[in-house]
Coordinates of C-alpha atoms in Angstrom, one line a residue:
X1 CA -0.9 20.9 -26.8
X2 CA -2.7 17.5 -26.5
X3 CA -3.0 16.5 -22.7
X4 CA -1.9 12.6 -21.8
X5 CA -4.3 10.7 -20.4
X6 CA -2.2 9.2 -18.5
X7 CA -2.0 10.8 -14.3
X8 CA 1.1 11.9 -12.9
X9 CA 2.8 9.3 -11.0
X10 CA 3.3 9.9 -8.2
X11 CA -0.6 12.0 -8.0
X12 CA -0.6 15.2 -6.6
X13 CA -2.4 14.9 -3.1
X14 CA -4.2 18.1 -2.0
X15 CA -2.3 20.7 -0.3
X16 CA -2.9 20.5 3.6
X17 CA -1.7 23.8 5.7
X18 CA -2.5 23.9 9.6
X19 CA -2.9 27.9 10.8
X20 CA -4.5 30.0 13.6
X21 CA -6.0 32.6 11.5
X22 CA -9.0 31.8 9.5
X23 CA -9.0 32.3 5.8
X24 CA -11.7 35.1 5.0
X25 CA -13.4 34.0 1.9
X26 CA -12.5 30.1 2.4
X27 CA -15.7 27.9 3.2
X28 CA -15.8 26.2 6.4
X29 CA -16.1 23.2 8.2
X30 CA -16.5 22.4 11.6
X31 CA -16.0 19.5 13.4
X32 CA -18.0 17.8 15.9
X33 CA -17.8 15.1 18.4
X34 CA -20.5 12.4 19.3
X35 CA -20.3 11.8 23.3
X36 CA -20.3 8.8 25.3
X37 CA -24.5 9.1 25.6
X38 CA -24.7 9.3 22.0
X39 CA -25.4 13.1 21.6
X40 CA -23.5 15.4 20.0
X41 CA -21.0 17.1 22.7
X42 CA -22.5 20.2 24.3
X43 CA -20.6 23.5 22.8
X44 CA -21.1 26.1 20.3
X45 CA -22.7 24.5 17.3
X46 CA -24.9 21.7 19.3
X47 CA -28.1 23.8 18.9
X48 CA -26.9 24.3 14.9
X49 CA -26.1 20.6 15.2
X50 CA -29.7 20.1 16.7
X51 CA -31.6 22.1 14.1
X52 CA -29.6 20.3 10.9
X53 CA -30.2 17.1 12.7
X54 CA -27.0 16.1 12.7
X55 CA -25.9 13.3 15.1
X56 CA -21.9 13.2 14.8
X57 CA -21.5 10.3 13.5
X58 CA -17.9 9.7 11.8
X59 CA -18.0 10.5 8.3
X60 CA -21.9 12.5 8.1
X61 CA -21.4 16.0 6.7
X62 CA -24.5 18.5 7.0
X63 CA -24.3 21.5 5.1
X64 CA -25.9 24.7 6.5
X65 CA -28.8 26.2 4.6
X66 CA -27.7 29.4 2.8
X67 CA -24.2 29.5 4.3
X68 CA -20.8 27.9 2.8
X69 CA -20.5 26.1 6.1
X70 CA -20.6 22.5 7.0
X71 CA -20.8 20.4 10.3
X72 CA -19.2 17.1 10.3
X73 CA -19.0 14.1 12.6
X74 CA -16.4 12.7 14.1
X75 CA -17.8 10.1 16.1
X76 CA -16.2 9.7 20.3
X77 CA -12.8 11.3 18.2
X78 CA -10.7 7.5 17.8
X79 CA -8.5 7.8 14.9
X80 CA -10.3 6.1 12.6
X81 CA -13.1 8.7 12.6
X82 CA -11.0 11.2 12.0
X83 CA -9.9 9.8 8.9
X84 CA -13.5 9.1 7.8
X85 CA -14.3 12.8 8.5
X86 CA -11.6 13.8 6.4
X87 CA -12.5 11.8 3.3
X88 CA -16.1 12.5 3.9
X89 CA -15.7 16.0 4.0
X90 CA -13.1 16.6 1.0
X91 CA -15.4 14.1 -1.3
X92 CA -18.3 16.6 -0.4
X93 CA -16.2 19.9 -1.0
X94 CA -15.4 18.3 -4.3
X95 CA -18.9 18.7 -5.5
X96 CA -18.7 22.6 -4.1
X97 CA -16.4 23.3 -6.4
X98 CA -16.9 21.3 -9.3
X99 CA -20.2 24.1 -9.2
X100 CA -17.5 26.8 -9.2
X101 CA -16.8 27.9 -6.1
X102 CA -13.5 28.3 -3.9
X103 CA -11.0 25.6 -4.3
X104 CA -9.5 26.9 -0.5
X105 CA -11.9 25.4 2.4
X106 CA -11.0 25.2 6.1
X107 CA -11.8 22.9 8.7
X108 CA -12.4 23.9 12.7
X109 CA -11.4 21.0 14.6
X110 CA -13.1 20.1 18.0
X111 CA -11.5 21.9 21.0
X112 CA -9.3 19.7 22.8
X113 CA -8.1 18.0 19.2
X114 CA -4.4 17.6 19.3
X115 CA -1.9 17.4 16.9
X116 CA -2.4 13.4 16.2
X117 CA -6.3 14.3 15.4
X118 CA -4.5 16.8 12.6
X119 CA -3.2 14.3 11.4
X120 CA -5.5 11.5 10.9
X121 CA -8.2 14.4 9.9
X122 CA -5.4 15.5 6.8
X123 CA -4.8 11.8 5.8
X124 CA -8.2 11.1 5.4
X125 CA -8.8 13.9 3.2
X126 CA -5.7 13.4 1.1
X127 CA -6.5 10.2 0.6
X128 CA -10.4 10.3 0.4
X129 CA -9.8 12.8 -2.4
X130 CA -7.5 10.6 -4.5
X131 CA -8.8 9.7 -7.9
X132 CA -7.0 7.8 -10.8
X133 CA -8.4 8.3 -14.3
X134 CA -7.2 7.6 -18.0
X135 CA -8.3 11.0 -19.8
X136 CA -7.5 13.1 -22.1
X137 CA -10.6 15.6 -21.0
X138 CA -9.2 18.2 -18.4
X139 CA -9.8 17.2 -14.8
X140 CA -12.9 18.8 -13.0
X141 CA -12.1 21.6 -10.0
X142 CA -11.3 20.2 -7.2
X143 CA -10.6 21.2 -3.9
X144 CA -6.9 22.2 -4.2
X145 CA -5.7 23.7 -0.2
X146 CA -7.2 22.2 2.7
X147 CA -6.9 25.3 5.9
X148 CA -7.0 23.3 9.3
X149 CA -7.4 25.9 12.1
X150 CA -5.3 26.0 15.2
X151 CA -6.5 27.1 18.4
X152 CA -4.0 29.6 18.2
X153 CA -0.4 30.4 17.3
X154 CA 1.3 28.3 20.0
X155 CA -0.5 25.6 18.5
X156 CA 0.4 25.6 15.0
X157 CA 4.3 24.1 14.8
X158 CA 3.5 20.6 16.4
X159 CA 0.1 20.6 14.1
X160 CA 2.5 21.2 11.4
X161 CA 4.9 18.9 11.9
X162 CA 2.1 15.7 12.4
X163 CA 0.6 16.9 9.4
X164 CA 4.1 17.1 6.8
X165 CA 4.4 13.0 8.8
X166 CA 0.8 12.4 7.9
X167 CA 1.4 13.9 4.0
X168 CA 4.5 11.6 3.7
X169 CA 2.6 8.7 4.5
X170 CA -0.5 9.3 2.7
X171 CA 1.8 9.7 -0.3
X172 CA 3.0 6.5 0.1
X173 CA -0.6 4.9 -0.1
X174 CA -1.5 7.1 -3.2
X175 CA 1.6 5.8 -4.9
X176 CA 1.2 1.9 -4.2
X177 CA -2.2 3.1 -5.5
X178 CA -1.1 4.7 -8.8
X179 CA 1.1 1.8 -9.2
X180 CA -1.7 -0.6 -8.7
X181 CA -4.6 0.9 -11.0
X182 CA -1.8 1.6 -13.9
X183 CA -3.7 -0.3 -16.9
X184 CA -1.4 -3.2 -17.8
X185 CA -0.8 -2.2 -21.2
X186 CA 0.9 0.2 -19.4
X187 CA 3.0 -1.3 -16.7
X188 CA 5.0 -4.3 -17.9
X189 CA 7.6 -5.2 -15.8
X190 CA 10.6 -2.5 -17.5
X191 CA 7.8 0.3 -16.5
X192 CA 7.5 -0.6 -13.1
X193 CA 11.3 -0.7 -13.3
X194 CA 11.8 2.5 -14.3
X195 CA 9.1 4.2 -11.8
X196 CA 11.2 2.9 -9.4
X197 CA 14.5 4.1 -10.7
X198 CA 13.2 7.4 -11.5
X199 CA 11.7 7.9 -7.7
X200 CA 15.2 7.1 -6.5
X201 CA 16.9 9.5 -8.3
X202 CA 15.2 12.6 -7.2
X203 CA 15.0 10.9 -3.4
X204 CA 18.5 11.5 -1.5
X205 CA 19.9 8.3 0.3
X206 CA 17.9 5.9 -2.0
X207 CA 19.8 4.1 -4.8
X208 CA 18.3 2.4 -7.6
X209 CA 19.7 -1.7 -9.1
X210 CA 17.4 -2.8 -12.2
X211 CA 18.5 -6.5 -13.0
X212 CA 17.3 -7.9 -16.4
X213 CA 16.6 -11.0 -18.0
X214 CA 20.3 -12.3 -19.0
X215 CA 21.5 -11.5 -15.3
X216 CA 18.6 -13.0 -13.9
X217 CA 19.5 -16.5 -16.3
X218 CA 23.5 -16.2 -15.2
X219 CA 22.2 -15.9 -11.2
X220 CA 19.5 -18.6 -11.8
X221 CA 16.7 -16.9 -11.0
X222 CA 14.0 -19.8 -12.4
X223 CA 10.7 -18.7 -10.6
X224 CA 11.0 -15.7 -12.2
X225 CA 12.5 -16.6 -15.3
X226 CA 9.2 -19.4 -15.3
X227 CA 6.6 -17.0 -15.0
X228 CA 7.7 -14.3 -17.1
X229 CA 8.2 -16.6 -19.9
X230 CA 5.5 -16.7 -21.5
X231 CA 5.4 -12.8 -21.7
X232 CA 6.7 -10.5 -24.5
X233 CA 7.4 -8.3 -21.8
X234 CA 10.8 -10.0 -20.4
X235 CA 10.9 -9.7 -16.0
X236 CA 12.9 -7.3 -13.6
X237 CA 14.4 -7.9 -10.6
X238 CA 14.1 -4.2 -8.9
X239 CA 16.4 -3.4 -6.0
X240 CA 15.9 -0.6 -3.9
X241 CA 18.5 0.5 -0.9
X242 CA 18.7 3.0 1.7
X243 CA 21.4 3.1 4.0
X244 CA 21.5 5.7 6.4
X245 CA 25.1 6.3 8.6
X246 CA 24.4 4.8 12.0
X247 CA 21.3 2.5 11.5
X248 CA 22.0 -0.4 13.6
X249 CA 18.9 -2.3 12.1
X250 CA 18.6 -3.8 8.6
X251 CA 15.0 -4.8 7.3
X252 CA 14.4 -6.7 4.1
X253 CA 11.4 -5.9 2.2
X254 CA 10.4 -8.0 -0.8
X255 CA 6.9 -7.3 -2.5
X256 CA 5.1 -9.5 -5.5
X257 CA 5.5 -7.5 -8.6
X258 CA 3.4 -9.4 -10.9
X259 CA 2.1 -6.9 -13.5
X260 CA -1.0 -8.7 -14.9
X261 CA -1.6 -12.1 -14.5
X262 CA -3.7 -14.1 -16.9
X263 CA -2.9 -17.3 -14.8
X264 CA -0.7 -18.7 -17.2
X265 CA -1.2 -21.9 -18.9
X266 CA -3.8 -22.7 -15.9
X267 CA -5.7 -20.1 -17.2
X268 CA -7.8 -17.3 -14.6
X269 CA -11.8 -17.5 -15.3
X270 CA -12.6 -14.2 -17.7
X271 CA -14.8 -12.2 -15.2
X272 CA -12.7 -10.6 -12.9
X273 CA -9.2 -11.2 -14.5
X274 CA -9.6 -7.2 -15.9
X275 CA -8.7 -6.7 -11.9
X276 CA -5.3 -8.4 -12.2
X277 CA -3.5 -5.5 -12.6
X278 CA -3.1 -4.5 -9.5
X279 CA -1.8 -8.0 -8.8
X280 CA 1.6 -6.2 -8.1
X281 CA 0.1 -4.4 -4.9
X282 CA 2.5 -5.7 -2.8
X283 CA 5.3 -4.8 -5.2
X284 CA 3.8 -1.0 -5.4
X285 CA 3.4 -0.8 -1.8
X286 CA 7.5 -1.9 -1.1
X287 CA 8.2 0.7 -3.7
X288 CA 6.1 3.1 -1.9
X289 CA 7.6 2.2 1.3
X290 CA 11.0 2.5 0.9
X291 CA 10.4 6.0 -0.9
X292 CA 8.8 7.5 1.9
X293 CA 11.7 5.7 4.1
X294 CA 14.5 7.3 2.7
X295 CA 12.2 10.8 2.1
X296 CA 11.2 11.3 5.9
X297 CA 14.7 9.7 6.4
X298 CA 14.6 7.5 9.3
X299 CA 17.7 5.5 11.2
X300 CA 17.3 1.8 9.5
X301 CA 18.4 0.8 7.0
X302 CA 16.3 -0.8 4.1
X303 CA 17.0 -3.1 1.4
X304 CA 13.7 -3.6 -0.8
X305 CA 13.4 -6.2 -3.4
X306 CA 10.5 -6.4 -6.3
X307 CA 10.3 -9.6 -9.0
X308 CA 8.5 -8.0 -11.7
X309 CA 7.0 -10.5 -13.9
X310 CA 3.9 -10.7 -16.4
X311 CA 2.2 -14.3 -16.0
X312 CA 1.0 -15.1 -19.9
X313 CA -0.4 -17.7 -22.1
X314 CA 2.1 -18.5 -24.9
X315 CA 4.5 -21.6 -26.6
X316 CA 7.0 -20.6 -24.0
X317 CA 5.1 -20.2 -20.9
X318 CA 5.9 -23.1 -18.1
X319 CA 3.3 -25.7 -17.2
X320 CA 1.8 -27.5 -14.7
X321 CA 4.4 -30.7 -13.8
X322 CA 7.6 -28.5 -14.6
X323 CA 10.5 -28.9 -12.3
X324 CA 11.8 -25.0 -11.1
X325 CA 15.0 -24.2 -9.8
X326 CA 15.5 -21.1 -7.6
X327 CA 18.4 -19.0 -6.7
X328 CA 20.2 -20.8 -4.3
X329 CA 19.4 -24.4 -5.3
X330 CA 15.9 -25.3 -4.1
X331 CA 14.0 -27.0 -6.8
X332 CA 10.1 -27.0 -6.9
X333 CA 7.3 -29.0 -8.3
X334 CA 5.1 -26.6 -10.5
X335 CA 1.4 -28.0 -10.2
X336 CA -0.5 -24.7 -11.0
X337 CA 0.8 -21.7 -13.1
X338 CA -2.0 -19.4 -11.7
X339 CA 0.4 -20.0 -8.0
X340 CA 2.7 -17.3 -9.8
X341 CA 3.5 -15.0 -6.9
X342 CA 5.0 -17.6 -4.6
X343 CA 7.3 -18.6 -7.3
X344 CA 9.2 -14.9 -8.1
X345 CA 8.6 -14.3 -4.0
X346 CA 11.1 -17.6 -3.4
X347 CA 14.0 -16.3 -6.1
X348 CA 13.5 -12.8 -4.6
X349 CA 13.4 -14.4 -0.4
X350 CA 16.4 -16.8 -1.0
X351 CA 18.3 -14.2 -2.6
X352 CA 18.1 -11.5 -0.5
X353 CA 18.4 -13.7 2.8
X354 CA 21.9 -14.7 1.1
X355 CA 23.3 -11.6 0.0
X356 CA 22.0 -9.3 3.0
X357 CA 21.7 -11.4 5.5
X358 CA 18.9 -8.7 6.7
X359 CA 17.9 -8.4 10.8
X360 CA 14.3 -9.5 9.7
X361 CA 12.8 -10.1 6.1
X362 CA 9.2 -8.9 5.7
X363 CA 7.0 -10.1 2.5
X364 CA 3.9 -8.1 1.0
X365 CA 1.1 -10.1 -1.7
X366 CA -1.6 -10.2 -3.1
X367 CA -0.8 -14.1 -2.9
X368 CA -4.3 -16.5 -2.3
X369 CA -7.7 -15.9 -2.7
X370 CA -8.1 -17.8 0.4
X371 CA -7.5 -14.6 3.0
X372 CA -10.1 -13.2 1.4
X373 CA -12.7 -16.2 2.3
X374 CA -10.9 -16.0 6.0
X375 CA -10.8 -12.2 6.7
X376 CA -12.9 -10.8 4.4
X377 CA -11.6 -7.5 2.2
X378 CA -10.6 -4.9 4.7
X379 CA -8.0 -7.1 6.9
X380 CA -4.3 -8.4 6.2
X381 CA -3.1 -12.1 7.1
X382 CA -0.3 -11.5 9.1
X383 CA 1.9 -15.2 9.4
X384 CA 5.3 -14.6 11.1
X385 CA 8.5 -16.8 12.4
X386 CA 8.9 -14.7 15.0
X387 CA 6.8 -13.0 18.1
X388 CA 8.5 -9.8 18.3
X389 CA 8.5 -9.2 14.6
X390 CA 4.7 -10.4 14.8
X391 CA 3.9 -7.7 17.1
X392 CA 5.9 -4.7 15.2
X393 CA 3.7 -5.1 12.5
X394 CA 0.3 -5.2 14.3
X395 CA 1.5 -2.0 16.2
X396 CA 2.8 -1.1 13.0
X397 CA -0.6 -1.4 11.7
X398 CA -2.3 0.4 14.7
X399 CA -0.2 3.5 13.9
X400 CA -1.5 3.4 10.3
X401 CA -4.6 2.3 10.7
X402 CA -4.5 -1.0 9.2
X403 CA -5.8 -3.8 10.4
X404 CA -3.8 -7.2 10.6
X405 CA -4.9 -10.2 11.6
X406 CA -1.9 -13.1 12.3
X407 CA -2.7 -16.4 11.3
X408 CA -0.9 -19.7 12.0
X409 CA 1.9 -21.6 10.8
X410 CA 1.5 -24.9 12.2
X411 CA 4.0 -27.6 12.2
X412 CA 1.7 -30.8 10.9
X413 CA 1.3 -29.0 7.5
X414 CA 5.0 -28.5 7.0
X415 CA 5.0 -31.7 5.5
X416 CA 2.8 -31.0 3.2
X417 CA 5.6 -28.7 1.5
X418 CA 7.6 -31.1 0.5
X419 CA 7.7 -32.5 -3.1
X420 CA 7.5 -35.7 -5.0
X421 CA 9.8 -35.2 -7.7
X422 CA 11.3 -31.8 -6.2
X423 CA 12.7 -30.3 -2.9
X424 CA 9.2 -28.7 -2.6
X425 CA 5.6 -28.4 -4.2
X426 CA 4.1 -25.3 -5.2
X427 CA 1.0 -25.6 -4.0
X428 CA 0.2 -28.2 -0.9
X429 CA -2.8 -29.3 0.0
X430 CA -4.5 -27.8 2.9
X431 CA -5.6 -24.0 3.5
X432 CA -4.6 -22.4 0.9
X433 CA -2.9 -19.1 2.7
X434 CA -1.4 -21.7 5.4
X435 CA 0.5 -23.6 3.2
X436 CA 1.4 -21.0 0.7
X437 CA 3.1 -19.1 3.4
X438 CA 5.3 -22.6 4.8
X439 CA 6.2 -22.8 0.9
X440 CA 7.8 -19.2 1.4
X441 CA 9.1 -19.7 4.9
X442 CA 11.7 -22.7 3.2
X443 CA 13.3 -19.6 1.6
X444 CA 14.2 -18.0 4.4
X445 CA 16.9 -19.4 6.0
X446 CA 15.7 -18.8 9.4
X447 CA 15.6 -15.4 9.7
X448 CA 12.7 -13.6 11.8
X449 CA 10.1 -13.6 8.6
X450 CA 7.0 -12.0 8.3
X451 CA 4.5 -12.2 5.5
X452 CA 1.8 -10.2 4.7
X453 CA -1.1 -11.7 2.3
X454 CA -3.1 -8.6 1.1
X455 CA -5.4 -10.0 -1.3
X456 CA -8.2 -9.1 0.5
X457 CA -7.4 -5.1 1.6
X458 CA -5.3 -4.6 -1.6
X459 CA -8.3 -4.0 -4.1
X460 CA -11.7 -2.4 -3.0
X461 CA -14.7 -2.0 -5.0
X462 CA -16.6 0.9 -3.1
X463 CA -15.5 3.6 -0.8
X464 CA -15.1 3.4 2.7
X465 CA -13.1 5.7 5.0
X466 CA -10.1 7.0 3.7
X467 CA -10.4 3.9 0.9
X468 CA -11.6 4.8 -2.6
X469 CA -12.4 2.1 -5.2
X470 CA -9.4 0.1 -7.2
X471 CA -6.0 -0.6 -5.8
X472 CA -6.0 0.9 -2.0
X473 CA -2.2 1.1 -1.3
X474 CA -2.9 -1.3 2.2
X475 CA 0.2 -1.9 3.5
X476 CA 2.4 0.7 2.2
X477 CA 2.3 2.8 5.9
X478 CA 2.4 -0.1 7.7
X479 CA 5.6 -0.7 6.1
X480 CA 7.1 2.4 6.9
X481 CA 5.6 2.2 10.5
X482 CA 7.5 -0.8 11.2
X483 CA 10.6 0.9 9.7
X484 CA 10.1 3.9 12.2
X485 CA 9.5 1.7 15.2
X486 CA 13.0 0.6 14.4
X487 CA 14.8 3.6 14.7

């Protein structure tokens, strides 16, 4: 039988198992620290460490002459170079046994380690190791069961339990991934759709609303109905829930699900527009989220909403100088159809401020080009209504290990929002991320709002860390670490 080439959604990560007995034919790995005067810490394997000339350093992997054994660096031990480690290591056991060897290795973690080091060590790998490729040749071996080693017995259950947390999570990522680097011949809006509804049928506690083009015409859903009409590919509104017994806090999550994005009548320069679809990055990472919510079942409740829409060229596609109206009333001046996102975010904000009234609303896009002049590609724009909220997120973010910056949203370019001809104007003059986010904020009613502008971290075009290239799933554990620091 003929294999697809299309991957499994979601990818298989490798399998990670924490024990105290070594596995007797497994290669292995041992970790080692970097101290405060540079040198690698005194212990067992400095002199080896000395002799291979290896320094430590987060993410440098030595391999020992004539042995299947490696020593690799974890830096001074923060988080981050854990992570590294991990991905270093698994993408150089990937070689080992694409030559034929063991697909089993086993890592022997600094003395001291403790069970969040596991952790961070395991995502890293998982997520280090993720590939994405449109085949139908059978994959290469890879490594298939990553062995950390426990001190000892006593040891293993709370290494265990950080590592299952740390597997849930990095699942999330390599979904928003797989999501992201789907070809676009692929994913039209009614795929996306049915991903979603699939994942909530086999998840307990998450429930599954697909709402099409005639109910989104009967609600008045214009930004959307606007930008997906030019398509052949019609949009969907997806609506996720999870609604534990209990859960005293409700977050909103609404995430840009533009498929592919050709800019629309003010039509994207060719060279890079291949990269548009993953332009749904913050759509895939809500879907992510909310999965791995309801999976690792936590007390809040979450309602997640996702406009899927495919921005095309055609007779019926709208045009610069139209006049949109949004669910709920709001009327906005179109000026360029390339400023897509903001108008299916606004339908998707106004409606689920109305119908939920949710505790706090967060937003996810990959919505202006100008973060990425303003952070650069490996940082977030954080803009937010409210303090508290601002600083879940960046903690959120610490515990995920991504970065967010929060910019300002300051009052004398409010004005700039407002329209000629309409209620409001799609795109005000001024800096561009600023005022995109005060167009979104006039959806939201005054609820605690935070929006998150990925178009910087959401795409990456060589590895780093735990990141491999195309879409990176940023923000998807941020999401659900803000969820858990509700509960």
């Amino acid at each position: 039988m003929a294999r697809t080439p299309l991957p499994t959604v979601p990818t298989r990560l490798l399998d990670v198992e924490v024990a105290a007995v070594p596995r007797p034919s497994a290669p292995l790995a041992t970790v080692i620290r970097r101290g405060a005067d540079g040198a690698v810490v005194a212990g067992p394997h400095a002199e080896l460490a000395e002799e291979l000339g290896a320094t430590g350093k987060a993410g440098e992997v030595h391999a020992v002459p004539g042995a299947r054994r490696w020593l690799v660096g974890v830096g001074d031990g923060d988080p981050g170079s854990y992570r590294a480690a991990g991905a270093a290591f698994v993408r150089v056991a990937d070689a080992v046994v694409a030559a034929g060897r063991s697909r089993a290795v086993q890592v022997e973690l600094p003395a001291g380690a403790d069970a969040g080091d596991y952790a961070e060590f395991a995502t890293g790998a998982m997520l280090g190791g993720y590939r994405f490729r449109v085949t139908a040749r059978e994959p290469e071996p890879r490594v298939r069961t990553l062995r950390l080693l426990a001190p000892d017995e006593a040891a293993v259950p709370a290494r265990t339990g950080a590592v299952d947390r740390a597997r849930r999570l990095a699942a999330a990522t390599a979904l928003a991934r797989d999501l992201a680097n789907m070809p676009s011949n692929v994913k039209n809006p009614e795929w996306l759709a049915n991903v979603a509804r699939r994942l909530a049928g086999d998840t307990p506690g998450l429930t599954a609303t697909i709402r099409d083009r005639r109910w989104l015409a009967e609600q008045g859903f214009g930004g959307m109905l606007a930008v997906g009409g030019g398509s052949a590919s019609p949009p969907r509104l997806i609506e996720l829930r999870y609604q534990p017994r209990g859960a005293a806090a409700h977050l909103l999550l609404v995430g840009k699900g533009i498929s592919f994005d050709t800019g629309g009548i003010s039509v994207k320069p060719a060279e890079g527009m291949h990269l548009m679809r993953t332009d749904m990055a913050g759509g895939g990472a809500v879907i992510a989220a909310v999965w791995t919510i309801a999976a690792l079942r936590l007390g809040v409740r979450v309602t997640a909403l996702v406009p899927a829409a495919e921005n095309h060229v055609s007779g019926s596609a709208y045009r610069p100088g139209d006049v949109v109206r949004h669910y709920g009333g709001t009327t906005t001046q179109v000026q360029n159809t390339d400023a897509e996102g903001r108008m299916v975010l606004a339908d998707a904000l106004a409606y689920g401020v109305r119908r939920f009234r949710p505790d706090a609303v967060v937003d996810v896009a990959t919505l202006t080009g100008a973060m990425k002049v303003s952070l650069g590609l490996r940082t977030g724009g954080l803009f937010a209504t409210d303090d508290t909220l601002a600083d879940r997120v960046r903690a959120a973010g610490e515990r995920a290990g991504e970065a967010w910056w929060r910019m300002p949203l300051p009052d004398d370019l409010a004005e700039q929002v407002r329209g000629e001809i309409a209620d409001v104007r799609q795109t005000p003059p001024g800096p561009g991320g600023i005022t995109a986010a005060l167009f979104l904020r006039e959806f939201t009613d005054g609820l605690p709002w935070a929006h998150l502008d990925i178009a910087g971290p959401a795409r990456a075009e060589k590895p780093y860390a735990e990141v491999v290239p195309g879409g990176t799933g940023f923000a998807a554990r941020t999401l659900v670490e803000l969820a858990a620091g509700y509960t």
